[in-house]
């Protein structure tokens, strides 16, 4: 097929029924880009000889060098299936876990996906991740099992073995989809049941008699899952070898054999995959091949042919046989191919004609994947529903937009809706309008004439300049030649400037060049927008300032063609496109629309958490502004990288992993900042927590009670160093009582470790807690919210889970008494209100306990006004702990007493307003780390208008914040403290020979093997292990080196784990002293980590230096 013209593509763009937007998803290295090459070659964009070698869509230099994809990129292809022409907008995505955010940006714009699975490696961690992502976005997948050639040449399986192997892979993939489907059905079922229950209750109240019917089915029976599973006979599976350029679906063989053998194609379609065999005598296809020891049809008619072809061409290089096969298949082979020294060349020449891969994959795509018109109402509602509101509580005009989505029409009066999923950069000079194109003869002549003219002008100008110089007077006007020189110089840097292009899709209407649109930020509220904007206003009008809404014009529209862009005047509904001109308004993603009624789309689902931080500075300090600008650009151009400035002035870059970091640094050096930079060692995140007092000491002796007392004693001592001890009191159970400097308010706080399950639950429910907090804030402000039943149910479920996990005497009624979560109001620590007689509105009031709140208000309104100070103090304390100013995790602070002398209670109105402002500032604040911004918070508190009760120590609320924070810190120190380390999980695939070395590397880096199993049908072992992030730098490289490249792990952040050793531990018994020595730091990993962090942050590090060298040497011997 020849190169498709731009006109043809523009024509195809107008017919959404024949458009397919799809992406290729898989685990790293399973062959996505190679497959894309074959598809691109079918359009004549690259030569089919180079397909598979060029990796055309990996357009970056580092992608080519490293051999992995790092950015998703799109290309539009034309395919003729039967008598219909199709336009395929294909997006190739990266498979490396560090770039999984690029997958999220691709999946959002598509309606379908090709899932590629390596026939040898089978389902890998990222395969599961991408299947889940496709599922969450409601897009339909089809499957390509790639690298079948490896089964033949590497594993040397027989065709029969290969068949069972392929069956197993299909089972694995289906098991993943099955699990996703079941969980969804269960959810729907629960929802349905709830509705039915409500209806039932209503009915019951009407009439109390009647038959009762109980249904115990799980709902799975009725749910339609026929479309869900991958099966060759459904036509949604292609078997392929992308490097060798071949691939087939059952349909193709059914077609071939129905002609050859006279069996009906429909019969073959049903029997070619499965336990069927051909009974030659009876001339029938029968079931039960395995039981009868016969070859399955698939083996006999399909695999055997391929196996014998490989055998003849590659293994035995049997010329005669090859000629025979070539003749029987009716393909043409060029002489230079058959003479080529590499047999693979001949092989792909034969296979790509016999079983062309592009044809198999693209016809499957056209037939099985949905077009933009088929978008389901469910998906639309999901995209449009701004949590926690329900869809039907959105303004009417907004709900009407659903129709526009479903109609998928590009009519003139349809609202334009576009979603931008990421911003990417291209060199300004590579934009189509700046690109050099081949000139016609006339144009060349014209230019020559122009150049001649310019030269003559310049000569003349020079002459005048020389004359005027000789006259010693300055010419009054500007010298034209100089001007030209100047402007030329100015425009020079523009040459290598970067332009941002938005990666987007049109969901309704037509995008037109130069059109102005509203840019809706993720927090934009259509109800508010509609009420603030005059009715019928458009982006052309002068619009008043509405929060999270801005106006931008789409300067140029592009067709994305892999490495190239083509300029377009308009792009109709259903197409993927590039837009220039949005960089001022869009940071990473946004929704664009011509109507302010449009809600922002739900945010993208990111699977990877950015965790790897480094500090960056320019080599030459004077280049700081360039670095700052470069980092800003990088932040905009990468969906997942985060750039922040710490209060210390450090510029910090947070990335998903080492490979991602490398790419970001390369980008900074070569593209965005274009300066030399120096990069700090990775900043490793830790968490601080408390644990229960240990029962044995470090040499396994029983401890009894004395240890606990010792710790508390220590706290008392430390505390009395810094402040007059009469404001601080620590009792024997670790209850810390602190009085404000003016001695008028007192708080008593105790720190208790949370059970580990509770911490994990809190961690996994951050979004929910945030929603709960938002809802509570609205209730506090007296607004009523129409919360979706799903959200309410989720909150109730969360509460029930917490209740079931917090059992026992210690936690009686704890869930009801939760005051707040922290840090940032949604973190994994809890503040409990155990103050006797102090009632405040419950955290769970949205679940229907509104009346109690009213009572509480009446009861203690004075103290309630200072409620926020306690919460703020808690937030500050949990944001940076006393060990090394890292955030806390898994700690419960229970406030057991809180007294305020009535003289100091403020006038209520003054504070309510201020508190809610401060609160909002805190919830919005997303800067992580060592409490930098929070000191700001308390300053703000101190700067408040003077209340009546202000004394020389400042307003009472400020004092209370500080007192609460200090009390929490002391309470924390009164318990045994521990550091928590971030852990990665990794799955390593290795052969038996290198297994020992993999274990060696893991052991050295404090990794822990969780399990090890043999991959069925191969000689590979799969090892699953966890590894502290702190020990992970260079891990992948080391494994690769030690195993000669046979094993390459991918690290994914998994959880936080308590480091068992106590960083504050000092030997107290004689045995311990003997065993560990006075310094006791030889084995204390936690202390090393802690001191490293303290040193980095410029905090005081208490280190014992060698005092008595000789004595220590003798101790060393004793060890
Ligand atoms: N034997 C064999 N090798 C293949 C096949 N397809 C791809 N490869 C090889 O697998 C390696 C990875 O291929 P890519 O296409 O870059 O894989 P990818 O899925 O795009 O990788 P990422 O984008 O980094 O996730 C390359 O060395 C290919 O030559 C195949 O069908 N058979
Ligand atoms: Mg790739």
Short mmCIF file of C-alpha atoms and ligand atoms in Angstrom, two decimals, residues 26-35 52 55 58 67-70 92-96 116 146-150 154 240-244 344, ligand 1:
data_model
loop_
_atom_site.label_atom_id
_atom_site.label_comp_id
_atom_site.label_asym_id
_atom_site.label_seq_id
_atom_site.Cartn_x
_atom_site.Cartn_y
_atom_site.Cartn_z
CA UNK A 26 2.24 -4.30 27.33
CA UNK A 27 4.99 -5.13 29.76
CA UNK A 28 8.39 -3.69 28.90
CA UNK A 29 10.08 -5.26 25.86
CA UNK A 30 7.18 -7.41 24.78
CA UNK A 31 7.37 -5.88 21.32
CA UNK A 32 4.95 -2.95 21.15
CA UNK A 33 7.13 -0.64 19.12
CA UNK A 34 8.19 -3.47 16.81
CA UNK A 35 4.55 -4.28 16.19
CA UNK A 52 10.96 -4.10 13.29
CA UNK A 55 11.40 1.35 15.80
CA UNK A 58 10.85 5.69 19.32
CA UNK A 67 16.00 0.31 23.31
CA UNK A 68 13.00 1.20 25.43
CA UNK A 69 10.14 3.56 24.79
CA UNK A 70 9.87 6.52 27.16
CA UNK A 92 2.41 3.43 21.14
CA UNK A 93 3.05 3.49 24.89
CA UNK A 94 6.06 2.66 27.07
CA UNK A 95 6.08 -0.57 29.05
CA UNK A 96 8.70 0.34 31.63
CA UNK A 116 0.77 -7.44 23.60
CA UNK A 146 3.90 -11.94 20.18
CA UNK A 147 7.33 -13.55 19.76
CA UNK A 148 5.99 -17.00 18.83
CA UNK A 149 9.31 -17.46 17.00
CA UNK A 150 11.01 -17.67 20.40
CA UNK A 154 14.80 -20.45 21.70
CA UNK A 240 2.44 -13.10 15.90
CA UNK A 241 6.11 -12.61 15.54
CA UNK A 242 6.65 -8.93 15.05
CA UNK A 243 10.34 -9.12 14.16
CA UNK A 244 9.68 -11.69 11.48
CA UNK A 344 15.81 -14.52 8.87
N1 LIG B 1 12.31 -12.94 18.93
C1 LIG B 1 11.52 -11.90 18.87
N2 LIG B 1 11.92 -10.72 19.32
C2 LIG B 1 11.08 -9.66 19.24
C3 LIG B 1 9.81 -9.79 18.65
N3 LIG B 1 9.21 -8.58 18.71
C4 LIG B 1 10.08 -7.73 19.29
N4 LIG B 1 11.21 -8.39 19.60
C5 LIG B 1 12.41 -7.82 20.23
O1 LIG B 1 12.10 -7.41 21.54
C6 LIG B 1 12.84 -6.26 21.88
C7 LIG B 1 11.91 -5.21 22.40
O2 LIG B 1 11.08 -4.74 21.39
P1 LIG B 1 10.33 -3.37 21.45
O3 LIG B 1 9.40 -3.34 20.31
O4 LIG B 1 11.25 -2.25 21.64
O5 LIG B 1 9.52 -3.59 22.79
P2 LIG B 1 8.54 -2.58 23.47
O6 LIG B 1 7.39 -3.37 23.98
O7 LIG B 1 8.21 -1.47 22.57
O8 LIG B 1 9.40 -2.09 24.67
P3 LIG B 1 9.13 -0.79 25.56
O9 LIG B 1 8.54 0.22 24.69
O10 LIG B 1 10.42 -0.39 26.12
O11 LIG B 1 8.20 -1.23 26.62
C8 LIG B 1 13.58 -5.83 20.62
O12 LIG B 1 14.89 -6.25 20.75
C9 LIG B 1 12.87 -6.57 19.52
O13 LIG B 1 13.73 -6.89 18.47
C10 LIG B 1 9.41 -11.06 18.16
O14 LIG B 1 8.34 -11.26 17.65
N5 LIG B 1 10.31 -12.08 18.30
#
